[in-house]
CSV table of N, CA and C in Angstrom, one decimal:
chain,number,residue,atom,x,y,z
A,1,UNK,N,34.9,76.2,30.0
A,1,UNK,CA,34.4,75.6,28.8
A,1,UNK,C,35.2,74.4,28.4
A,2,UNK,N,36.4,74.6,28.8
A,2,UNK,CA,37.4,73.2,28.5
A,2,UNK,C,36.7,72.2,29.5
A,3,UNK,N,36.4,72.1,30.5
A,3,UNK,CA,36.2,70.9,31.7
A,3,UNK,C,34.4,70.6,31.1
A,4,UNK,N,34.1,71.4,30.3
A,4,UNK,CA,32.5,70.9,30.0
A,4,UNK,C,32.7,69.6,28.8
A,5,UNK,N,33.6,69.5,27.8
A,5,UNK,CA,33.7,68.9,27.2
A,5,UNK,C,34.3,67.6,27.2
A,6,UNK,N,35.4,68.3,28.3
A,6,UNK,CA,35.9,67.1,28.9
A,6,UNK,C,34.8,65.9,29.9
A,7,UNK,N,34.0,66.9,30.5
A,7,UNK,CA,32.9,66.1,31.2
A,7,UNK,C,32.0,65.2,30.3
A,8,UNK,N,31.6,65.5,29.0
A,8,UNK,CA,30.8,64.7,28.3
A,8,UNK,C,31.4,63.6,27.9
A,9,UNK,N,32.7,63.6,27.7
A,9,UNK,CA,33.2,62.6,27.2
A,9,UNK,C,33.5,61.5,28.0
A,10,UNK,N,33.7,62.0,29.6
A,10,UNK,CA,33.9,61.2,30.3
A,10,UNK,C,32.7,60.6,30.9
A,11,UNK,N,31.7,61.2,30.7
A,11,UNK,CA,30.1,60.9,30.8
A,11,UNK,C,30.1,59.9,29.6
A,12,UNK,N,30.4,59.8,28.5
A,12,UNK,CA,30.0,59.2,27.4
A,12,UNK,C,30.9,58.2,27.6
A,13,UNK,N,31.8,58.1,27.9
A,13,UNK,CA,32.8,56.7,28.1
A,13,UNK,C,32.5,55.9,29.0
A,14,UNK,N,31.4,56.5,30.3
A,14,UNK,CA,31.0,55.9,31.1
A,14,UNK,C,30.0,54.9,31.0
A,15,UNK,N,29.0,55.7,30.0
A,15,UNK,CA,27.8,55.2,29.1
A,15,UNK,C,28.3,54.0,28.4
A,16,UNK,N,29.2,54.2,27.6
A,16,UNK,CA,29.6,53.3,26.6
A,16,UNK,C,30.0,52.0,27.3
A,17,UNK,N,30.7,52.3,28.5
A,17,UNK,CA,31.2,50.8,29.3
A,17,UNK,C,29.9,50.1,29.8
A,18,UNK,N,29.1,51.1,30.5
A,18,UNK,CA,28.0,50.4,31.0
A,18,UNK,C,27.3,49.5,29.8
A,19,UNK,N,26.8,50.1,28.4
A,19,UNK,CA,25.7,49.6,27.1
A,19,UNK,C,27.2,48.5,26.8
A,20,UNK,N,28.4,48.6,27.2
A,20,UNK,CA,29.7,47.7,26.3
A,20,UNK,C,28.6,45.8,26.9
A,21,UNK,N,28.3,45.9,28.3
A,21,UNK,CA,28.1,44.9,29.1
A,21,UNK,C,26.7,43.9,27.8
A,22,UNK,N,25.6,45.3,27.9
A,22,UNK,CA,24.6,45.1,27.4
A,22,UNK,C,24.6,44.6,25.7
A,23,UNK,N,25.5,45.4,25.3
A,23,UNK,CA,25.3,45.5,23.9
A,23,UNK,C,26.0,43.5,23.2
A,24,UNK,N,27.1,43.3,24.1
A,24,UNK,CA,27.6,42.6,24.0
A,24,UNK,C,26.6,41.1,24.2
A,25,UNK,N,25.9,41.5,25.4
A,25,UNK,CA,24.7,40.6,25.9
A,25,UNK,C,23.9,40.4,24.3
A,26,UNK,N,23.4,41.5,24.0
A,26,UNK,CA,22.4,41.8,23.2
A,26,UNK,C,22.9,40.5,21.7
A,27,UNK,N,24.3,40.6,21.5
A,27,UNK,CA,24.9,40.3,20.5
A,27,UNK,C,24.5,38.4,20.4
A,28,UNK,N,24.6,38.6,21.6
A,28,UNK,CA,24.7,36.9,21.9
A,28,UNK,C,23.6,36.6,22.0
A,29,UNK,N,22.5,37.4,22.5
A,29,UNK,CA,21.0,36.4,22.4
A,29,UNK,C,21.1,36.6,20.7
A,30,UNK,N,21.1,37.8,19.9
A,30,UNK,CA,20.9,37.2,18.8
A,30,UNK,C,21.6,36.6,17.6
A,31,UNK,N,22.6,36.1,18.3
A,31,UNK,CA,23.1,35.2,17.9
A,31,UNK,C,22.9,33.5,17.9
A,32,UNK,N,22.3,33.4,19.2
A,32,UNK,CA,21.8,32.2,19.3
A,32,UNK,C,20.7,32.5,18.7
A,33,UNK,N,19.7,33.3,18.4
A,33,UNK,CA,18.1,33.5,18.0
A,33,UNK,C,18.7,32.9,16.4
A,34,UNK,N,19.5,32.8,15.6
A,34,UNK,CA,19.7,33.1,14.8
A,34,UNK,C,20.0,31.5,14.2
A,35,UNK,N,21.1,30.9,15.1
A,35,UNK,CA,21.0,29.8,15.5
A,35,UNK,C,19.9,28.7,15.6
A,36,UNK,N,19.3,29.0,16.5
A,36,UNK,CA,17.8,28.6,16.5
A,36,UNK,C,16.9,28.3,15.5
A,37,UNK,N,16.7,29.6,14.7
A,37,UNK,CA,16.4,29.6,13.3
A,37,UNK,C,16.8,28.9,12.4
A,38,UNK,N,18.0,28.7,12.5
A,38,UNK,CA,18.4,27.8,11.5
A,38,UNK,C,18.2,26.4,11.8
A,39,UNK,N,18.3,26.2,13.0
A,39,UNK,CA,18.1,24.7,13.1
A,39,UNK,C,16.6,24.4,13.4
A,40,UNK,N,16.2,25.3,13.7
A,40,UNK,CA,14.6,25.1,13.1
A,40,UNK,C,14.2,24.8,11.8
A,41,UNK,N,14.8,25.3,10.5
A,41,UNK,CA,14.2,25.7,9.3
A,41,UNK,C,15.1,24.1,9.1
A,42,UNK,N,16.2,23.8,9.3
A,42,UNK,CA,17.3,22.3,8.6
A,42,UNK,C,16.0,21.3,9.7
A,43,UNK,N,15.6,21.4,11.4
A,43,UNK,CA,14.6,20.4,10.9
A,43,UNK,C,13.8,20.5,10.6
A,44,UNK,N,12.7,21.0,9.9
A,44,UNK,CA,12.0,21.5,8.8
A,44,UNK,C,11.9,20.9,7.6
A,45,UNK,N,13.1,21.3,7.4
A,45,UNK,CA,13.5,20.6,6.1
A,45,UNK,C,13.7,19.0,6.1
A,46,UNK,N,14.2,18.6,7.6
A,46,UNK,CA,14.3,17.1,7.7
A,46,UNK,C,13.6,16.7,7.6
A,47,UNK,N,12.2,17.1,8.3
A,47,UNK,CA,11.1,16.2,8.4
A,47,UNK,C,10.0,16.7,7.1
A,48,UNK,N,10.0,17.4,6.2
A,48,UNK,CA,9.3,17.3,4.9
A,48,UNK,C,10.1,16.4,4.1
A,49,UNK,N,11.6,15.9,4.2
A,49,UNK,CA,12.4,14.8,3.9
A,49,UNK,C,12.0,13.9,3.9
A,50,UNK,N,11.9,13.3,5.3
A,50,UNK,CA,11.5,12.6,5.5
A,50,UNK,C,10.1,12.0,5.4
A,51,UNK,N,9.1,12.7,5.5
A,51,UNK,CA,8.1,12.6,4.4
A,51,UNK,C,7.8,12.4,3.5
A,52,UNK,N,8.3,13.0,2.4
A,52,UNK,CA,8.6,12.7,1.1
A,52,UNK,C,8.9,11.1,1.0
A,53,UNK,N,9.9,11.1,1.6
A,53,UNK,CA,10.3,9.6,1.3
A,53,UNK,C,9.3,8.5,1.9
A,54,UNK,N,8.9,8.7,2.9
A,54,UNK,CA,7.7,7.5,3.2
A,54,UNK,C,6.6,7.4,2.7
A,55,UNK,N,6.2,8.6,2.1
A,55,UNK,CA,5.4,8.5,1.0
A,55,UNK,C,5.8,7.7,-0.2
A,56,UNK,N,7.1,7.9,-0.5
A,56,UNK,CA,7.5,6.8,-2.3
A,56,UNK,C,7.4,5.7,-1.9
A,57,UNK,N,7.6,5.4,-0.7
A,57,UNK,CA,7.9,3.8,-0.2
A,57,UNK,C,6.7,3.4,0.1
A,58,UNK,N,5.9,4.5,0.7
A,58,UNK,CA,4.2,3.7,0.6
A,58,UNK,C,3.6,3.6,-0.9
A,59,UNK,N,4.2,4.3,-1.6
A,59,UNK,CA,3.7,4.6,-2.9
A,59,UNK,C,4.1,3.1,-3.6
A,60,UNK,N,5.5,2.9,-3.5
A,60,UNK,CA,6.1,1.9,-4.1
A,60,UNK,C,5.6,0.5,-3.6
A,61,UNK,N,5.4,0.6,-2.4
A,61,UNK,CA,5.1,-0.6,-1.5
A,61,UNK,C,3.5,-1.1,-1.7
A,62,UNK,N,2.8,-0.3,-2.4
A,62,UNK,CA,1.4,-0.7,-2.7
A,62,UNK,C,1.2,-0.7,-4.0
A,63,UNK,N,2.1,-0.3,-4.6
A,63,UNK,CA,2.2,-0.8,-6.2
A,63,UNK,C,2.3,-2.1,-6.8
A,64,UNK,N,3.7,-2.5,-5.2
A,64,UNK,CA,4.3,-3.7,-5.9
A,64,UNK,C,3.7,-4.8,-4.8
A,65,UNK,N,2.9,-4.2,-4.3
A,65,UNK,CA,2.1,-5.6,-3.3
A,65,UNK,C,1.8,-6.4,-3.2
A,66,UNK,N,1.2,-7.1,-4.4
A,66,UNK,CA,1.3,-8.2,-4.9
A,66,UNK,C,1.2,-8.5,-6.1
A,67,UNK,N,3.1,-8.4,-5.8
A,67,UNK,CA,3.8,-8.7,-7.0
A,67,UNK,C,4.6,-10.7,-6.4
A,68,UNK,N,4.6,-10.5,-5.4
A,68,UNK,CA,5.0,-12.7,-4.8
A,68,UNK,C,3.7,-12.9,-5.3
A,69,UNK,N,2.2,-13.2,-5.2
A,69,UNK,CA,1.4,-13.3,-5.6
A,69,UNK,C,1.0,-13.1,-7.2
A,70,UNK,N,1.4,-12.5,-7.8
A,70,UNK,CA,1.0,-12.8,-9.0
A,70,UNK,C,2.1,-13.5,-10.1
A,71,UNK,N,3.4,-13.3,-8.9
A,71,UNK,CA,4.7,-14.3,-10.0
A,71,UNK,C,4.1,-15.6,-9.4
A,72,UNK,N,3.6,-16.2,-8.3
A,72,UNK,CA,3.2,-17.6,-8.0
A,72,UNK,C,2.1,-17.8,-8.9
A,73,UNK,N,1.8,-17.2,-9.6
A,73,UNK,CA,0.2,-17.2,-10.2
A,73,UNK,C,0.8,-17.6,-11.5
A,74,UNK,N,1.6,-17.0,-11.9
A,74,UNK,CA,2.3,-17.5,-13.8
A,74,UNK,C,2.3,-18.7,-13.8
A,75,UNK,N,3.2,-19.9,-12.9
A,75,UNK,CA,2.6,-20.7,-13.5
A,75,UNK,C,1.4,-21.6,-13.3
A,76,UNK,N,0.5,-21.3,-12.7
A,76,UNK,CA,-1.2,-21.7,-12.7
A,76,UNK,C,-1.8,-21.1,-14.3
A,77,UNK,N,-1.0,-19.7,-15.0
A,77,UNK,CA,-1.3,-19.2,-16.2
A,77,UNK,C,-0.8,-20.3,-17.1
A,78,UNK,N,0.8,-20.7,-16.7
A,78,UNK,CA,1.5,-21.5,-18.3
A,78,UNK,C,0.3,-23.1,-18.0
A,79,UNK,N,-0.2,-23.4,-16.8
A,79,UNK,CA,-0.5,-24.8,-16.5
A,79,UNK,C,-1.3,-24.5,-17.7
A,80,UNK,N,-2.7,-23.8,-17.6
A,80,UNK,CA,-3.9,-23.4,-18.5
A,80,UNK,C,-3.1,-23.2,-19.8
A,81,UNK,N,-2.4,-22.5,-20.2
A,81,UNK,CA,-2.2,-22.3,-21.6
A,81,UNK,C,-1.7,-23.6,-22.3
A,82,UNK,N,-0.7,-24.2,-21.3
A,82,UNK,CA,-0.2,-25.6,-21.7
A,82,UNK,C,-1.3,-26.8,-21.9
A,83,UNK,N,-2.4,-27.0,-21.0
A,83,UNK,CA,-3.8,-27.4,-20.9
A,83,UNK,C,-4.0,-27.3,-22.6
A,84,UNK,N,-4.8,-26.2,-22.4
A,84,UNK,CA,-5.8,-26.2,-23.7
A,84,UNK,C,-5.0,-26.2,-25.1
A,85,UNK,N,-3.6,-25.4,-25.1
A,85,UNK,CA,-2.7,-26.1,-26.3
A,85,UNK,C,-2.4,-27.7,-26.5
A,86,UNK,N,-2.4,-28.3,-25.0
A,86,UNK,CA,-2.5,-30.1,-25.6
A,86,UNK,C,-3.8,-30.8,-25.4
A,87,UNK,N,-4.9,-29.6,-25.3
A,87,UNK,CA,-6.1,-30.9,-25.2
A,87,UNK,C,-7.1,-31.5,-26.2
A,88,UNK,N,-6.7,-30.8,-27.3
A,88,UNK,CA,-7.1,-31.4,-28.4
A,88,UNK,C,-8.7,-32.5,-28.1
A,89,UNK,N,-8.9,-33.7,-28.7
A,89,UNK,CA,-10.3,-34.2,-28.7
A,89,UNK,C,-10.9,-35.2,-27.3
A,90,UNK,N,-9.1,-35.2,-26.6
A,90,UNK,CA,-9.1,-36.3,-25.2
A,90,UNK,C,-10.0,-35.3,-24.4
A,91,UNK,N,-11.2,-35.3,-23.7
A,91,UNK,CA,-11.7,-34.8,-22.5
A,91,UNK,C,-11.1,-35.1,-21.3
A,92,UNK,N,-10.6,-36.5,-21.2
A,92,UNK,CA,-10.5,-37.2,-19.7
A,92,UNK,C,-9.4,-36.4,-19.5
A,93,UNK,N,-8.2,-35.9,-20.6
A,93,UNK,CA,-7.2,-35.5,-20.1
A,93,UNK,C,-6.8,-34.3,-19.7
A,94,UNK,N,-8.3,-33.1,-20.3
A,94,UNK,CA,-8.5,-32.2,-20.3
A,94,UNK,C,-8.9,-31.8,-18.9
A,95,UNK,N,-9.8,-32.8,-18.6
A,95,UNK,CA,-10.3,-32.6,-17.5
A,95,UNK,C,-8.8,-32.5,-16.5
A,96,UNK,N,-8.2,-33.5,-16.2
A,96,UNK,CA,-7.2,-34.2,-15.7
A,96,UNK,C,-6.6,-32.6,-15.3
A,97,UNK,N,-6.3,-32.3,-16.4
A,97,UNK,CA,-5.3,-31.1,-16.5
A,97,UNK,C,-6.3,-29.7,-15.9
A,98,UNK,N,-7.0,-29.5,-15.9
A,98,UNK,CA,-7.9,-28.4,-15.2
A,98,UNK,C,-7.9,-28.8,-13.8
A,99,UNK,N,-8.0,-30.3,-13.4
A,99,UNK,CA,-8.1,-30.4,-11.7
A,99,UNK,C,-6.8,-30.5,-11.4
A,100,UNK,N,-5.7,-30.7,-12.1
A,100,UNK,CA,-4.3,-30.2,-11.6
A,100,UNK,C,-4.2,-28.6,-11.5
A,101,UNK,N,-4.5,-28.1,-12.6
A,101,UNK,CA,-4.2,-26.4,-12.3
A,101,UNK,C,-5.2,-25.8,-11.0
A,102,UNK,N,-6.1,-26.7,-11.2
A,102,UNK,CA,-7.4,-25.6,-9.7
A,102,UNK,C,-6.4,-26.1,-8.4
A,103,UNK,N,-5.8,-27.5,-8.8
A,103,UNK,CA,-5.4,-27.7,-7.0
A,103,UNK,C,-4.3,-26.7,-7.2
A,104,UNK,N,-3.3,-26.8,-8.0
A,104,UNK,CA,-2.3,-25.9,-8.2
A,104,UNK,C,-2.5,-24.6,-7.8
A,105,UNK,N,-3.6,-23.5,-8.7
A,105,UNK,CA,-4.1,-22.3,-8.1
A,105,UNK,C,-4.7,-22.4,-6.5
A,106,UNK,N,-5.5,-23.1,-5.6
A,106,UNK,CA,-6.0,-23.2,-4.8
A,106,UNK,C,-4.6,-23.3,-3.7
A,107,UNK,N,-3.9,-23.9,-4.4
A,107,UNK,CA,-2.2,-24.0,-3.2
A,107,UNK,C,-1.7,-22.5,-3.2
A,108,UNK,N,-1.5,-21.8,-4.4
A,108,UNK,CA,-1.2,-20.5,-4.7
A,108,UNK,C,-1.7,-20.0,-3.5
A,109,UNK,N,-3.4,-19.6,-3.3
A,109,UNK,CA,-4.3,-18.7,-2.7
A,109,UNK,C,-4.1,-19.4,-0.9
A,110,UNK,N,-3.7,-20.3,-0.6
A,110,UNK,CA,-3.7,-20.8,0.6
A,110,UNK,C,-2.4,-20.0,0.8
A,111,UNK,N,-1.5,-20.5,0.5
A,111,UNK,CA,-0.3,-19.6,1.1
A,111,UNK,C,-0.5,-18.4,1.2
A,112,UNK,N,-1.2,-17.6,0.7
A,112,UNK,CA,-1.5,-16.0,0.6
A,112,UNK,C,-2.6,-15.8,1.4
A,113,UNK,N,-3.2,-16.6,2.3
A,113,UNK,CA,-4.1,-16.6,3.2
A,113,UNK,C,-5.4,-16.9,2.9
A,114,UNK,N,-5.6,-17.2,2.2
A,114,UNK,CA,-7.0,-17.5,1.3
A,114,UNK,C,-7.7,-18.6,1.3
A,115,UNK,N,-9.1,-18.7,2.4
A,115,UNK,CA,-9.2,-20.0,3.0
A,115,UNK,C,-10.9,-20.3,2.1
A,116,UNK,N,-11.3,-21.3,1.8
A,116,UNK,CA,-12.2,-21.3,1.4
A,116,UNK,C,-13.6,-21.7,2.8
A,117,UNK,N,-14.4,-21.4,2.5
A,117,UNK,CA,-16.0,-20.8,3.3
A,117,UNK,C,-16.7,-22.4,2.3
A,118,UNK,N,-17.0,-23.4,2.5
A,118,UNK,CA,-18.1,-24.1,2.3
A,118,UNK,C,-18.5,-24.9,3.1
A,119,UNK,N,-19.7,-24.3,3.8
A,119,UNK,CA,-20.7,-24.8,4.9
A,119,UNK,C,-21.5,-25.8,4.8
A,120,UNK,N,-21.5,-26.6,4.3
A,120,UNK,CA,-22.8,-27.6,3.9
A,120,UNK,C,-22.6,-28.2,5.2
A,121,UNK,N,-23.8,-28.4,5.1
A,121,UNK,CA,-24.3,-29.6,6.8
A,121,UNK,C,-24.1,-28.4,8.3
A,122,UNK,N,-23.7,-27.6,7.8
A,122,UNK,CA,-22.5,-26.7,9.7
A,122,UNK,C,-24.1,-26.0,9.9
A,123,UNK,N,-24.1,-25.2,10.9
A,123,UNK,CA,-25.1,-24.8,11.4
A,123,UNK,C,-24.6,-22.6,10.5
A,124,UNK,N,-26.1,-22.4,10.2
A,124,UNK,CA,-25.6,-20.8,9.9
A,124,UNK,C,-24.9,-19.8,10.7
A,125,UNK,N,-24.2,-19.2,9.7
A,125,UNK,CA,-23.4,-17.9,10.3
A,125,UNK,C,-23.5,-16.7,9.8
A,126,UNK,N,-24.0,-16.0,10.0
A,126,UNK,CA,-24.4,-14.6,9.5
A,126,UNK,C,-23.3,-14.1,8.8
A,127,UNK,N,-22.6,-14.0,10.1
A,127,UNK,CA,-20.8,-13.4,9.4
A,127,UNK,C,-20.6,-13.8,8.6
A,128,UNK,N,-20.1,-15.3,7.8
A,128,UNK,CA,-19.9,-15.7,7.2
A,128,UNK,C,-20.6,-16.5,6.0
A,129,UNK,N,-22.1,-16.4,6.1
A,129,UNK,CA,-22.9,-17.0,5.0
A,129,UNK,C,-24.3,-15.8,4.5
A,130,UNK,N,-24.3,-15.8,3.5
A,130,UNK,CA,-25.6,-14.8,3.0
A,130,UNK,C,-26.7,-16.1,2.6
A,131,UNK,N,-27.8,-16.2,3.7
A,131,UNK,CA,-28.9,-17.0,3.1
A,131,UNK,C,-29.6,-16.0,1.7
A,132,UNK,N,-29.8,-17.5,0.8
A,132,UNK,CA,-30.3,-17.0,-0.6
A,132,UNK,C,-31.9,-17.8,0.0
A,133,UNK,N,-31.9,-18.2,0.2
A,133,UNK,CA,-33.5,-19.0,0.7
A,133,UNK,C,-34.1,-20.2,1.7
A,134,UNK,N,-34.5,-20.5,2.5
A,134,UNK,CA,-35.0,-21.4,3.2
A,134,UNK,C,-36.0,-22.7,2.6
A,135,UNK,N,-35.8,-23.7,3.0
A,135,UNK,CA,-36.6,-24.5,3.0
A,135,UNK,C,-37.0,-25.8,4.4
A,136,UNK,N,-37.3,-26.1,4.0
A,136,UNK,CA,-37.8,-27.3,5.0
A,136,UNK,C,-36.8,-28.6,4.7
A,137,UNK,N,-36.3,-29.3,5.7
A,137,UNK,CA,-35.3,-30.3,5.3
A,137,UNK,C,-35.4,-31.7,7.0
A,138,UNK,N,-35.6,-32.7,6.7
A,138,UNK,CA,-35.8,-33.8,7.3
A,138,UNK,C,-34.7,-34.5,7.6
A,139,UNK,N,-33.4,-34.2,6.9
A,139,UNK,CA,-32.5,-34.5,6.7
A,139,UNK,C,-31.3,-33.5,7.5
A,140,UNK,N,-32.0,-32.0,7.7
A,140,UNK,CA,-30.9,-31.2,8.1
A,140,UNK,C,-31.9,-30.5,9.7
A,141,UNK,N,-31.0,-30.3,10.2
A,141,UNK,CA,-31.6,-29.9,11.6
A,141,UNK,C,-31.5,-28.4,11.5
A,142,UNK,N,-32.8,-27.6,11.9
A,142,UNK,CA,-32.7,-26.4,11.9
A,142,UNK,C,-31.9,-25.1,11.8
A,143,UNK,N,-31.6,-24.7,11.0
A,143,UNK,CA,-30.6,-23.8,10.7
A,143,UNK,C,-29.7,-23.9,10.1
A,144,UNK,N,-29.3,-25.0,9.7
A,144,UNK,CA,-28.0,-25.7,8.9
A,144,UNK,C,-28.5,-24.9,7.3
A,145,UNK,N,-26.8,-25.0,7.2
A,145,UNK,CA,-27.0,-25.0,5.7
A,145,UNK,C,-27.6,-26.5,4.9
A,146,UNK,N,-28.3,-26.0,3.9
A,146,UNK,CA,-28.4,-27.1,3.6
A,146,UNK,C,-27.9,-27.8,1.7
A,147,UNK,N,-27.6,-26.3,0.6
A,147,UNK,CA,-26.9,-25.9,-0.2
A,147,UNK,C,-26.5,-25.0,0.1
A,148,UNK,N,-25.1,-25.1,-1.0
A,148,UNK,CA,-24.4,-24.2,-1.1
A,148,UNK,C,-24.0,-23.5,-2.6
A,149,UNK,N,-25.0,-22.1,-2.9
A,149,UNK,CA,-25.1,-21.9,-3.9
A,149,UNK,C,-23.8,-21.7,-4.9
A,150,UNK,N,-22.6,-21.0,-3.7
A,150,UNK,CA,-21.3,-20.0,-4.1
A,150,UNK,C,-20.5,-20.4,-2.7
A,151,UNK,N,-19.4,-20.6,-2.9
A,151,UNK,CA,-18.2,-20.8,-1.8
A,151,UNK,C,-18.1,-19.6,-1.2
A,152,UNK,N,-17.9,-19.4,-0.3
A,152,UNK,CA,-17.4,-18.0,0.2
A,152,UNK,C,-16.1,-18.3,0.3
A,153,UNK,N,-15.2,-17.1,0.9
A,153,UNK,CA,-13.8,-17.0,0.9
A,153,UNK,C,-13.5,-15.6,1.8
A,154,UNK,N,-12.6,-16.4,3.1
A,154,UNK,CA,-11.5,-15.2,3.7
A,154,UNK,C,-10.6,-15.4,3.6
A,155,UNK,N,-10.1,-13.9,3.7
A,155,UNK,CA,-8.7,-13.3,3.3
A,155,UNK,C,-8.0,-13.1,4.7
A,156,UNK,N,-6.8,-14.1,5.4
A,156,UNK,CA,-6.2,-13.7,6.0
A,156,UNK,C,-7.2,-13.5,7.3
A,157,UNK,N,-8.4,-14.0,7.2
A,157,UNK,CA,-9.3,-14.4,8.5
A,157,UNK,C,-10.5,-13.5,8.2
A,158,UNK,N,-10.4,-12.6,7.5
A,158,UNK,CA,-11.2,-11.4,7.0
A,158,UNK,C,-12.2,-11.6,5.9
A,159,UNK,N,-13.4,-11.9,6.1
A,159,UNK,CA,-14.7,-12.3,5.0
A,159,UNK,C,-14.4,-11.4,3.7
A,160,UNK,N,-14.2,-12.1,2.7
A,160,UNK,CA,-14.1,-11.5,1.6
A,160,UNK,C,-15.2,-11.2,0.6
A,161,UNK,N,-15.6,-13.1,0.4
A,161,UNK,CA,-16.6,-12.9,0.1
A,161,UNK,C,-18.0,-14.1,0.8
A,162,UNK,N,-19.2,-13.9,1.3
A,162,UNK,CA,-19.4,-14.6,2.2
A,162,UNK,C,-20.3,-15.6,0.8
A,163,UNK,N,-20.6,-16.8,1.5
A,163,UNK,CA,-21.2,-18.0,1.1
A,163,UNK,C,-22.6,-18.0,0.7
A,164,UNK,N,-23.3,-18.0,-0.3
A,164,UNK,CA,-24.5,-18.0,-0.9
A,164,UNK,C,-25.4,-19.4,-0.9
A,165,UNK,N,-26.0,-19.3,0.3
A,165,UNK,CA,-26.1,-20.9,0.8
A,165,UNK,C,-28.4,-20.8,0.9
A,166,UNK,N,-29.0,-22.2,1.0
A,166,UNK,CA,-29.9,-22.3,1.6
A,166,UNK,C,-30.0,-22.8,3.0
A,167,UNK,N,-30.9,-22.6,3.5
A,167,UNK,CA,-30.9,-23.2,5.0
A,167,UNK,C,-32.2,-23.4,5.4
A,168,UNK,N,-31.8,-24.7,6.4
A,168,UNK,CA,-33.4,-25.2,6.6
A,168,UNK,C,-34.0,-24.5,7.4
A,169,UNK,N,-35.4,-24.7,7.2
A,169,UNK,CA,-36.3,-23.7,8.4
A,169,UNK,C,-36.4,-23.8,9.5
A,170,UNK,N,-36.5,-23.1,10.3
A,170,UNK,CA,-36.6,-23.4,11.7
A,170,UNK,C,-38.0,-23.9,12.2
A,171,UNK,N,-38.4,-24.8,13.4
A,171,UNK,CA,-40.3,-25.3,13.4
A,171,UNK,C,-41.2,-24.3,14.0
């Protein structure tokens, strides 16, 4: 009866060295699992971070888009206010002062890419011109524009708004 007990024990200590190998193993996978996890969830976290933020900066960045553009545009505003506060009964001067502020505004819109579309005499362009009506013209060779009702205008090469023109008939 003494050697039976002693046998389990030495059976169990045997056990125990062997599962010592495993258990030890066991500890370490999850310990790295755990590991893992965490640097899973921190980048996770990085990149909803990161997110967040390019979102305020596209948020911000289309708020303030044209904000160069509309400080270049104040003074085309003081030109006009200064205009009609001094133009009192003089026309000529009035005038004078409205074809300074358009070239003034029209320099604004150039530097900001803004080309003006007027075709008179050029042959039609679909892309760029909306016929309002045809006529017959002796003076203009088929297809040409021959008025131009409305200027058209692109943006940075991009038709904004196209040209409201007549054009002569074809024979």
């Amino acid at each position: 009866m003494t050697t039976e007990p002693m046998k389990d024990a030495a059976e169990q200590a045997a056990v125990d060295n062997e599962q010592s190998p495993l258990a030890a193993e066991l500890e370490a996978v999850q310990a790295e699992l755990a590991q893992l996890r965490e640097d899973t969830l921190r980048d996770r976290a990085d990149l909803e971070n990161q997110r967040k933020r390019l979102e305020r900066e596209r948020d911000t960045a289309r708020k303030f888009a044209n904000e160069r553009l509309l400080a270049e545009l104040l003074p085309v505003i003081d030109s006009l206010e200064a205009g009609l506060a001094a133009a009192g009964e003089d026309a000529v001067a009035l005038r004078q002062g409205i074809e300074l502020t358009l070239k003034q505004l029209l320099k604004v819109t150039a530097d900001n890419g803004l080309v003006e579309v007027n075709p008179a005499g050029q042959p039609f362009n679909p892309d760029h011109h909306q016929a309002m009506s045809t006529v017959d013209s002796a003076e203009h060779p088929p297809g040409h524009v021959v008025q131009v009702y409305q200027k058209g205008w692109l943006l940075n090469e991009r038709l904004l708004r196209p040209a409201l023109v007549v054009v002569s008939k074809h024979d």
